[in-house]
Short mmCIF file of C-alpha atoms in Angstrom, two decimals:
data_model
loop_
_atom_site.label_atom_id
_atom_site.label_comp_id
_atom_site.label_asym_id
_atom_site.label_seq_id
_atom_site.Cartn_x
_atom_site.Cartn_y
_atom_site.Cartn_z
CA UNK A 1 0.00 0.00 0.00
CA UNK A 2 1.21 3.46 -0.75
CA UNK A 3 0.89 4.61 2.83
CA UNK A 4 3.44 2.11 4.04
CA UNK A 5 6.37 3.85 5.57
CA UNK A 6 9.62 2.45 4.25
CA UNK A 7 12.92 3.92 5.46
CA UNK A 8 14.08 5.28 2.12
CA UNK A 9 16.97 7.57 1.29
CA UNK A 10 16.41 11.30 1.63
CA UNK A 11 19.16 12.70 -0.60
CA UNK A 12 18.97 16.49 -0.41
CA UNK A 13 18.67 19.21 2.19
CA UNK A 14 15.32 20.45 0.96
CA UNK A 15 14.03 16.89 0.47
CA UNK A 16 15.08 15.81 3.97
CA UNK A 17 11.57 15.34 5.30
CA UNK A 18 9.69 14.90 2.04
CA UNK A 19 8.83 11.33 2.99
CA UNK A 20 7.14 12.48 6.19
CA UNK A 21 3.85 13.39 4.55
CA UNK A 22 1.09 10.85 4.16
CA UNK A 23 -0.95 12.89 1.72
CA UNK A 24 0.36 14.29 -1.55
CA UNK A 25 0.00 17.76 -2.96
CA UNK A 26 -2.72 19.41 -4.98
CA UNK A 27 -5.58 21.80 -4.46
CA UNK A 28 -8.33 19.60 -3.07
CA UNK A 29 -11.11 22.10 -2.72
CA UNK A 30 -11.03 23.42 -6.26
CA UNK A 31 -12.69 20.31 -7.66
CA UNK A 32 -14.88 19.57 -4.68
CA UNK A 33 -18.65 19.31 -4.81
CA UNK A 34 -20.65 21.85 -2.87
CA UNK A 35 -20.44 21.39 0.91
CA UNK A 36 -23.34 19.99 2.83
CA UNK A 37 -24.41 17.56 5.53
CA UNK A 38 -23.99 13.84 4.82
CA UNK A 39 -26.97 12.05 3.31
CA UNK A 40 -29.78 11.22 5.71
CA UNK A 41 -29.99 7.73 7.17
CA UNK A 42 -31.00 5.17 4.58
CA UNK A 43 -31.17 7.83 1.86
CA UNK A 44 -29.73 7.03 -1.56
CA UNK A 45 -30.67 7.24 -5.22
CA UNK A 46 -31.05 3.50 -5.58
CA UNK A 47 -34.34 2.28 -7.01
CA UNK A 48 -35.92 -1.16 -7.31
CA UNK A 49 -35.01 -1.61 -10.96
CA UNK A 50 -31.38 -0.73 -10.31
CA UNK A 51 -31.24 -3.23 -7.46
CA UNK A 52 -32.30 -6.06 -9.78
CA UNK A 53 -30.17 -5.01 -12.75
CA UNK A 54 -26.98 -6.90 -13.58
CA UNK A 55 -24.37 -4.24 -14.26
CA UNK A 56 -20.64 -3.69 -14.44
CA UNK A 57 -19.40 -1.69 -11.48
CA UNK A 58 -16.23 0.35 -11.42
CA UNK A 59 -13.94 -0.06 -8.42
CA UNK A 60 -11.40 2.75 -7.98
CA UNK A 61 -8.19 2.07 -6.06
CA UNK A 62 -4.56 3.22 -6.07
CA UNK A 63 -3.09 -0.27 -5.66
CA UNK A 64 -3.67 -3.19 -8.01
CA UNK A 65 -3.87 -5.88 -5.32
CA UNK A 66 -7.48 -6.96 -5.76
CA UNK A 67 -7.27 -9.08 -8.90
CA UNK A 68 -7.83 -12.45 -7.21
CA UNK A 69 -10.85 -11.16 -5.28
CA UNK A 70 -12.35 -9.65 -8.43
CA UNK A 71 -11.91 -12.95 -10.27
CA UNK A 72 -13.66 -14.82 -7.46
CA UNK A 73 -16.54 -12.36 -7.28
CA UNK A 74 -17.02 -11.98 -11.03
CA UNK A 75 -16.96 -15.74 -11.50
CA UNK A 76 -19.89 -16.19 -9.12
CA UNK A 77 -22.10 -13.17 -9.90
CA UNK A 78 -24.00 -11.63 -12.80
CA UNK A 79 -22.92 -8.20 -11.65
CA UNK A 80 -19.30 -7.66 -12.62
CA UNK A 81 -16.67 -5.44 -11.02
CA UNK A 82 -13.78 -3.94 -12.97
CA UNK A 83 -10.75 -2.08 -11.62
CA UNK A 84 -9.95 1.57 -12.23
CA UNK A 85 -6.42 2.02 -10.85
CA UNK A 86 -5.15 5.54 -10.25
CA UNK A 87 -1.82 6.50 -8.62
CA UNK A 88 -1.77 7.53 -4.95
CA UNK A 89 -0.37 10.91 -5.92
CA UNK A 90 -3.32 12.98 -7.13
CA UNK A 91 -5.82 10.26 -6.23
CA UNK A 92 -7.94 12.43 -3.94
CA UNK A 93 -8.02 15.28 -6.45
CA UNK A 94 -9.18 12.90 -9.16
CA UNK A 95 -11.89 11.50 -6.90
CA UNK A 96 -13.15 14.99 -6.06
CA UNK A 97 -13.26 15.95 -9.73
CA UNK A 98 -15.29 12.83 -10.50
CA UNK A 99 -17.73 13.60 -7.69
CA UNK A 100 -18.19 17.14 -9.03
CA UNK A 101 -18.77 15.80 -12.55
CA UNK A 102 -21.06 12.94 -11.51
CA UNK A 103 -18.66 10.31 -12.86
CA UNK A 104 -17.40 8.71 -9.64
CA UNK A 105 -17.00 4.90 -9.70
CA UNK A 106 -19.56 2.84 -7.78
CA UNK A 107 -17.01 1.47 -5.28
CA UNK A 108 -14.23 3.59 -3.83
CA UNK A 109 -11.10 2.80 -1.87
CA UNK A 110 -10.80 6.08 0.04
CA UNK A 111 -7.52 7.54 1.23
CA UNK A 112 -7.85 7.75 5.01
CA UNK A 113 -6.38 11.27 5.40
CA UNK A 114 -9.04 12.64 3.06
CA UNK A 115 -12.02 10.70 4.40
CA UNK A 116 -13.12 13.40 6.92
CA UNK A 117 -12.97 16.06 4.21
CA UNK A 118 -15.02 13.97 1.80
CA UNK A 119 -17.65 12.63 4.18
CA UNK A 120 -18.61 16.17 5.23
CA UNK A 121 -19.48 16.93 1.62
CA UNK A 122 -22.30 14.42 1.20
CA UNK A 123 -20.42 12.24 -1.26
CA UNK A 124 -20.76 8.86 0.47
CA UNK A 125 -23.75 6.63 1.15
CA UNK A 126 -24.49 5.99 4.81
CA UNK A 127 -24.28 2.24 5.35
CA UNK A 128 -25.82 1.82 8.82
CA UNK A 129 -29.08 0.46 7.41
CA UNK A 130 -27.23 -1.94 5.11
CA UNK A 131 -25.19 -3.28 8.03
CA UNK A 132 -28.36 -3.79 10.06
CA UNK A 133 -30.35 -5.26 7.16
CA UNK A 134 -27.74 -7.90 6.34
CA UNK A 135 -26.73 -8.64 9.92
CA UNK A 136 -23.04 -8.68 9.05
CA UNK A 137 -20.61 -9.31 11.89
CA UNK A 138 -19.21 -5.84 12.54
CA UNK A 139 -18.04 -6.96 16.00
CA UNK A 140 -15.52 -9.22 14.27
CA UNK A 141 -13.92 -6.34 12.37
CA UNK A 142 -10.45 -5.24 13.40
CA UNK A 143 -11.64 -1.62 13.15
CA UNK A 144 -15.17 -0.36 13.72
CA UNK A 145 -16.93 1.28 10.74
CA UNK A 146 -18.15 3.99 13.13
CA UNK A 147 -14.58 4.84 14.12
CA UNK A 148 -12.52 4.19 11.00
CA UNK A 149 -15.20 5.09 8.44
CA UNK A 150 -17.56 7.15 10.55
CA UNK A 151 -18.83 10.69 10.94
CA UNK A 152 -21.07 12.08 13.70
CA UNK A 153 -22.00 8.59 14.88
CA UNK A 154 -22.86 7.10 11.49
CA UNK A 155 -20.90 4.77 9.20
CA UNK A 156 -20.08 5.79 5.64
CA UNK A 157 -18.01 2.79 4.66
CA UNK A 158 -16.22 -0.30 5.96
CA UNK A 159 -12.53 -0.48 6.87
CA UNK A 160 -10.65 -2.23 4.08
CA UNK A 161 -7.97 -3.72 6.33
CA UNK A 162 -6.69 -3.72 9.89
CA UNK A 163 -6.02 -0.20 11.12
CA UNK A 164 -2.28 -0.23 10.48
CA UNK A 165 -0.19 1.86 12.89
CA UNK A 166 3.46 2.84 12.79
CA UNK A 167 5.88 1.17 15.16
CA UNK A 168 9.53 0.94 16.16
CA UNK A 169 11.80 -1.44 14.27
CA UNK A 170 14.89 -2.29 16.30
CA UNK A 171 18.06 -4.24 15.61
CA UNK A 172 18.49 -6.83 18.37
CA UNK A 173 22.12 -7.49 17.48
CA UNK A 174 23.10 -3.83 17.91
CA UNK A 175 21.31 -3.65 21.26
CA UNK A 176 23.07 -6.77 22.53
CA UNK A 177 26.49 -5.67 21.30
CA UNK A 178 26.07 -2.41 23.19
CA UNK A 179 24.78 -4.19 26.30
CA UNK A 180 21.50 -2.26 26.19
CA UNK A 181 18.21 -3.75 27.37
CA UNK A 182 15.75 -4.43 24.56
CA UNK A 183 12.65 -2.26 24.18
CA UNK A 184 9.47 -3.46 25.87
CA UNK A 185 6.69 -3.93 23.34
CA UNK A 186 4.01 -1.59 24.66
CA UNK A 187 5.25 0.50 27.60
CA UNK A 188 8.70 1.74 26.61
CA UNK A 189 9.12 5.52 26.99
CA UNK A 190 10.91 8.13 24.91
CA UNK A 191 13.36 8.74 27.75
CA UNK A 192 14.31 5.06 27.65
CA UNK A 193 14.61 5.19 23.88
CA UNK A 194 16.75 8.32 24.14
CA UNK A 195 19.14 6.58 26.53
CA UNK A 196 19.33 3.53 24.26
CA UNK A 197 19.93 5.63 21.14
CA UNK A 198 22.89 7.38 22.77
CA UNK A 199 24.32 4.21 24.28
CA UNK A 200 24.27 2.28 21.00
CA UNK A 201 25.39 5.02 18.60
CA UNK A 202 28.99 5.10 17.44
CA UNK A 203 28.94 7.38 14.38
CA UNK A 204 29.69 7.05 11.55
CA UNK A 205 29.71 3.26 11.80
CA UNK A 206 26.60 2.72 13.95
CA UNK A 207 23.65 5.10 14.35
CA UNK A 208 21.17 5.12 17.22
CA UNK A 209 17.96 6.01 15.38
CA UNK A 210 16.54 7.82 12.40
CA UNK A 211 14.30 10.79 13.17
CA UNK A 212 10.67 9.71 12.79
CA UNK A 213 8.10 10.80 10.17
CA UNK A 214 5.43 13.38 10.92
CA UNK A 215 2.77 10.84 12.01
CA UNK A 216 4.94 9.76 14.94
CA UNK A 217 5.01 13.31 16.27
CA UNK A 218 1.20 13.26 16.39
CA UNK A 219 1.40 10.09 18.48
CA UNK A 220 3.88 11.72 20.87
CA UNK A 221 1.90 14.95 21.15
CA UNK A 222 -1.29 13.06 22.04
CA UNK A 223 0.62 10.71 24.34
CA UNK A 224 1.84 13.82 26.16
CA UNK A 225 -1.69 15.18 26.59
CA UNK A 226 -1.50 17.59 23.66
CA UNK A 227 -3.44 17.85 20.41
CA UNK A 228 -3.08 19.10 16.85
CA UNK A 229 -6.29 21.16 17.12
CA UNK A 230 -8.80 22.33 19.65
CA UNK A 231 -12.16 20.52 19.71
CA UNK A 232 -13.81 22.43 16.86
CA UNK A 233 -10.56 22.59 14.82
CA UNK A 234 -10.55 26.40 14.75
CA UNK A 235 -7.16 26.69 16.51
CA UNK A 236 -3.95 24.75 16.02
CA UNK A 237 -2.27 23.81 19.31
CA UNK A 238 1.19 22.78 18.10
CA UNK A 239 2.94 25.50 20.09
CA UNK A 240 1.73 24.17 23.44
CA UNK A 241 4.30 22.86 25.92
CA UNK A 242 2.92 19.33 25.44
CA UNK A 243 3.45 19.53 21.69
CA UNK A 244 6.86 21.17 21.81
CA UNK A 245 8.23 18.48 24.11
CA UNK A 246 7.48 15.88 21.43
CA UNK A 247 10.06 17.43 19.08
CA UNK A 248 12.93 17.71 21.57
CA UNK A 249 14.27 14.19 21.11
CA UNK A 250 14.71 14.42 17.34
CA UNK A 251 16.31 17.86 17.54
CA UNK A 252 18.78 16.56 20.11
CA UNK A 253 19.64 13.42 18.13
CA UNK A 254 20.38 15.34 14.94
CA UNK A 255 21.78 18.67 16.08
CA UNK A 256 23.26 18.16 19.53
CA UNK A 257 24.14 14.51 20.20
CA UNK A 258 24.75 13.62 16.54
CA UNK A 259 23.39 10.09 17.01
CA UNK A 260 20.95 10.24 14.06
CA UNK A 261 22.19 10.26 10.46
CA UNK A 262 21.92 13.42 8.38
CA UNK A 263 20.60 13.24 4.79
CA UNK A 264 24.07 12.68 3.33
CA UNK A 265 24.84 10.06 5.96
CA UNK A 266 21.58 8.27 5.16
CA UNK A 267 22.65 8.09 1.53
CA UNK A 268 25.67 6.05 2.55
CA UNK A 269 23.40 3.55 4.33
CA UNK A 270 21.53 2.66 1.15
CA UNK A 271 17.96 2.81 -0.09
CA UNK A 272 16.57 1.08 3.02
CA UNK A 273 18.63 2.32 5.90
CA UNK A 274 17.48 -0.32 8.41
CA UNK A 275 18.63 -3.08 6.08
CA UNK A 276 22.16 -1.66 6.28
CA UNK A 277 22.53 -3.30 9.73
CA UNK A 278 24.10 -0.01 10.90
CA UNK A 279 21.17 1.72 12.55
CA UNK A 280 19.50 0.51 15.73
CA UNK A 281 15.98 1.95 15.38
CA UNK A 282 13.67 3.35 12.70
CA UNK A 283 9.94 3.92 12.31
CA UNK A 284 8.17 1.29 10.20
CA UNK A 285 4.68 -0.07 9.60
CA UNK A 286 3.57 -2.70 12.11
CA UNK A 287 2.19 -6.05 10.92
CA UNK A 288 3.27 -5.74 7.25
CA UNK A 289 5.36 -8.86 6.78
CA UNK A 290 6.39 -8.10 3.19
CA UNK A 291 7.71 -4.64 4.04
CA UNK A 292 9.49 -6.15 7.02
CA UNK A 293 11.28 -8.55 4.71
CA UNK A 294 12.42 -5.71 2.47
CA UNK A 295 13.76 -3.80 5.48
CA UNK A 296 15.61 -6.77 7.01
CA UNK A 297 17.54 -8.31 4.10
CA UNK A 298 14.77 -10.84 3.45
CA UNK A 299 14.25 -11.43 7.20
CA UNK A 300 17.97 -12.16 7.73
CA UNK A 301 18.65 -9.39 10.27
CA UNK A 302 18.30 -10.19 13.95
CA UNK A 303 15.56 -7.61 14.48
CA UNK A 304 11.95 -7.16 15.47
CA UNK A 305 9.37 -4.45 16.19
CA UNK A 306 7.50 -2.83 19.07
CA UNK A 307 4.96 -0.07 19.44
CA UNK A 308 6.53 3.37 19.17
CA UNK A 309 7.56 4.58 22.66
CA UNK A 310 5.25 6.96 24.52
CA UNK A 311 6.11 10.19 26.27
CA UNK A 312 7.34 9.87 29.88
CA UNK A 313 4.35 10.07 32.19
CA UNK A 314 2.03 9.92 29.22
CA UNK A 315 -0.47 7.36 28.00
CA UNK A 316 -0.44 5.01 25.05
CA UNK A 317 -1.81 6.66 21.89
CA UNK A 318 -0.97 5.44 18.38
CA UNK A 319 -2.41 6.86 15.18
CA UNK A 320 -3.02 4.62 12.21
CA UNK A 321 -4.91 4.32 8.98
CA UNK A 322 -7.55 2.04 7.53
CA UNK A 323 -8.64 3.21 4.13
CA UNK A 324 -12.43 2.65 3.92
CA UNK A 325 -14.45 1.10 1.14
CA UNK A 326 -17.26 3.57 0.42
CA UNK A 327 -20.13 3.98 -2.03
CA UNK A 328 -20.96 7.31 -3.73
CA UNK A 329 -24.21 8.81 -2.48
CA UNK A 330 -25.50 9.46 -6.01
CA UNK A 331 -25.08 5.99 -7.50
CA UNK A 332 -28.22 3.99 -8.39
CA UNK A 333 -26.28 0.78 -7.68
CA UNK A 334 -25.91 0.95 -3.91
CA UNK A 335 -27.03 -2.65 -3.35
CA UNK A 336 -24.68 -4.07 -5.95
CA UNK A 337 -21.75 -2.08 -4.62
CA UNK A 338 -22.55 -3.13 -1.06
CA UNK A 339 -22.75 -6.76 -2.17
CA UNK A 340 -19.18 -6.59 -3.47
CA UNK A 341 -17.91 -4.83 -0.33
CA UNK A 342 -19.61 -7.46 1.83
CA UNK A 343 -18.02 -10.22 -0.24
CA UNK A 344 -14.57 -8.66 0.14
CA UNK A 345 -14.86 -8.21 3.90
CA UNK A 346 -16.80 -11.25 5.10
CA UNK A 347 -16.57 -14.03 2.46
CA UNK A 348 -14.14 -16.83 3.36
CA UNK A 349 -12.76 -17.14 -0.18
CA UNK A 350 -12.05 -13.41 -0.32
CA UNK A 351 -10.44 -13.55 3.12
CA UNK A 352 -8.20 -16.39 1.98
CA UNK A 353 -7.11 -14.38 -1.06
CA UNK A 354 -6.47 -11.05 0.65
CA UNK A 355 -4.79 -12.22 3.85
CA UNK A 356 -1.74 -12.94 1.72
CA UNK A 357 -1.47 -9.24 0.87
CA UNK A 358 -2.68 -6.96 3.68
CA UNK A 359 -4.16 -7.30 7.20
CA UNK A 360 -7.76 -8.15 6.44
CA UNK A 361 -10.54 -6.28 8.29
CA UNK A 362 -12.41 -9.35 9.59
CA UNK A 363 -11.01 -11.50 12.42
CA UNK A 364 -7.49 -10.96 11.20
CA UNK A 365 -5.66 -12.80 13.98
CA UNK A 366 -8.05 -15.75 13.88
CA UNK A 367 -7.83 -16.08 10.10
CA UNK A 368 -4.08 -15.49 9.95
CA UNK A 369 -3.63 -18.48 12.27
CA UNK A 370 -5.24 -20.68 9.62
CA UNK A 371 -2.78 -19.72 6.88
CA UNK A 372 0.49 -18.65 8.52
CA UNK A 373 2.62 -21.55 9.73
CA UNK A 374 5.71 -19.64 10.87
CA UNK A 375 5.10 -18.63 14.52
CA UNK A 376 7.47 -15.64 14.24
CA UNK A 377 5.62 -14.33 11.21
CA UNK A 378 2.24 -14.94 12.83
CA UNK A 379 3.18 -13.02 15.97
CA UNK A 380 4.64 -10.18 13.93
CA UNK A 381 1.49 -9.86 11.83
CA UNK A 382 -1.09 -10.15 14.59
CA UNK A 383 0.39 -8.79 17.82
CA UNK A 384 -0.26 -5.08 17.04
CA UNK A 385 -3.98 -5.73 16.82
CA UNK A 386 -4.13 -6.86 20.44
CA UNK A 387 -3.62 -3.18 21.34
CA UNK A 388 -6.50 -1.90 19.23
CA UNK A 389 -8.04 0.34 21.91
CA UNK A 390 -4.98 2.59 21.85
CA UNK A 391 -5.14 3.18 18.09
CA UNK A 392 -6.99 6.25 16.82
CA UNK A 393 -7.56 7.37 13.22
CA UNK A 394 -4.88 9.68 11.95
CA UNK A 395 -6.40 13.10 11.34
CA UNK A 396 -4.90 16.25 9.84
CA UNK A 397 -7.97 18.47 9.80
CA UNK A 398 -10.30 19.48 6.99
CA UNK A 399 -7.46 20.27 4.57
CA UNK A 400 -4.96 17.47 5.20
CA UNK A 401 -2.66 18.16 2.24
CA UNK A 402 -2.12 21.80 3.12
CA UNK A 403 -1.86 21.16 6.87
CA UNK A 404 0.74 18.43 6.44
CA UNK A 405 2.69 20.59 4.02
CA UNK A 406 2.86 23.42 6.56
CA UNK A 407 3.76 21.01 9.37
CA UNK A 408 6.50 19.29 7.39
CA UNK A 409 8.01 22.49 6.04
CA UNK A 410 8.52 23.91 9.52
CA UNK A 411 9.61 20.54 10.91
CA UNK A 412 12.30 20.41 8.24
CA UNK A 413 13.63 23.82 9.25
CA UNK A 414 13.63 22.71 12.89
CA UNK A 415 15.58 19.53 12.22
CA UNK A 416 18.06 21.29 9.96
CA UNK A 417 18.81 23.81 12.68
CA UNK A 418 17.41 26.71 10.68
CA UNK A 419 14.65 27.36 13.23
CA UNK A 420 14.18 26.71 16.94
CA UNK A 421 11.39 24.49 18.21
CA UNK A 422 9.59 27.58 19.49
CA UNK A 423 9.90 29.46 16.18
CA UNK A 424 8.93 26.45 14.07
CA UNK A 425 5.87 25.54 16.14
CA UNK A 426 4.70 29.17 16.25
CA UNK A 427 4.97 29.26 12.45
CA UNK A 428 3.10 25.94 12.20
CA UNK A 429 0.26 27.39 14.26
CA UNK A 430 0.07 30.59 12.22
CA UNK A 431 0.05 28.77 8.89
CA UNK A 432 -2.32 25.98 9.91
CA UNK A 433 -4.81 28.40 11.50
CA UNK A 434 -4.85 30.35 8.23
CA UNK A 435 -5.37 27.13 6.23
CA UNK A 436 -8.24 25.99 8.45
CA UNK A 437 -9.90 29.43 8.17
CA UNK A 438 -9.91 29.40 4.37
CA UNK A 439 -13.25 28.89 2.67
#
């Protein structure tokens, strides 16, 4: 999936933190349909004739990983589903243009950062009645539709996979060689990580940790009792003491202690810096076994993962993403689209096909145990989901592209030493408040 956070090279000064954004650029609102409240409960444009009609539905996604599921579904149903693959970059803009022009596909894989923006503009069908009508097992889902695809207490889609959070990849060999105690999975603190980073690092041969991407700072801010916005999202709160403390570790590692690699030093470590076996800790996506293989020399490194450490004295909060499957509110083929989504999520054949690719949304741990024989792999894939209550949807406000751009730009200046934490966070607040106030 395009949101997966691989530790790639960052070759230039101005590109240092380019990989820290989840969303990509583009003016979202220009192509957006007129704002309004989401459709009323049970309301759609479906009619009886459309419900009975055998049609070909379009399924829009940014990753071409659904071929086996489509073959299974199309082979057993008169209604057919065909893929419309569009790159992650520009995907949201394309979707908004299609909504405005009335040409949106009947089934949508929605980028999680943009879901709040879209759902407030009446573009998705509310699915509460469909869930109740069909009696599907929502309790068995890894993520609740009302949390991961919800708005104001209603569901506007179904999570397409387990709500994947970011975690801490750590090199066991480097910890043991330095005589440092290994991280605890779920209650390690940033102070303990800081001590380990400095104890292990021996630049330029061994580095303690890479500075994390922007999503991790949200985790730390919330863990410390802070927030990106106030309750009604009219004021950015990134210059609070709770927020500023979250940046201190990275600034120290790069600019004062020198235990994190600079952009040029990362280049020397290769395309995937963790695979170099010369860095003790990096941020990476939890539960994604394929990405883990790419980051560990095909699983050869003596390494594993934990949840990202929390702030000292704070509580466990981890942001994550589960891109929903949603149905446009103006399609006449709501039932057919819902039938395919239900097949994908709850049908055993579809589960068998998709569990090989991503954490499935339905009873992931239970189903993974049926197909994964390697106990190490099974634990790696399923353990994060035992901490589901601590995971919250990642949220960057009503204009996620612009907000993340402002955040990352000032974070870059901070980590390059061109701005203090106080100056950078004040500038973040000024820019993000202006973005949120724009019509």
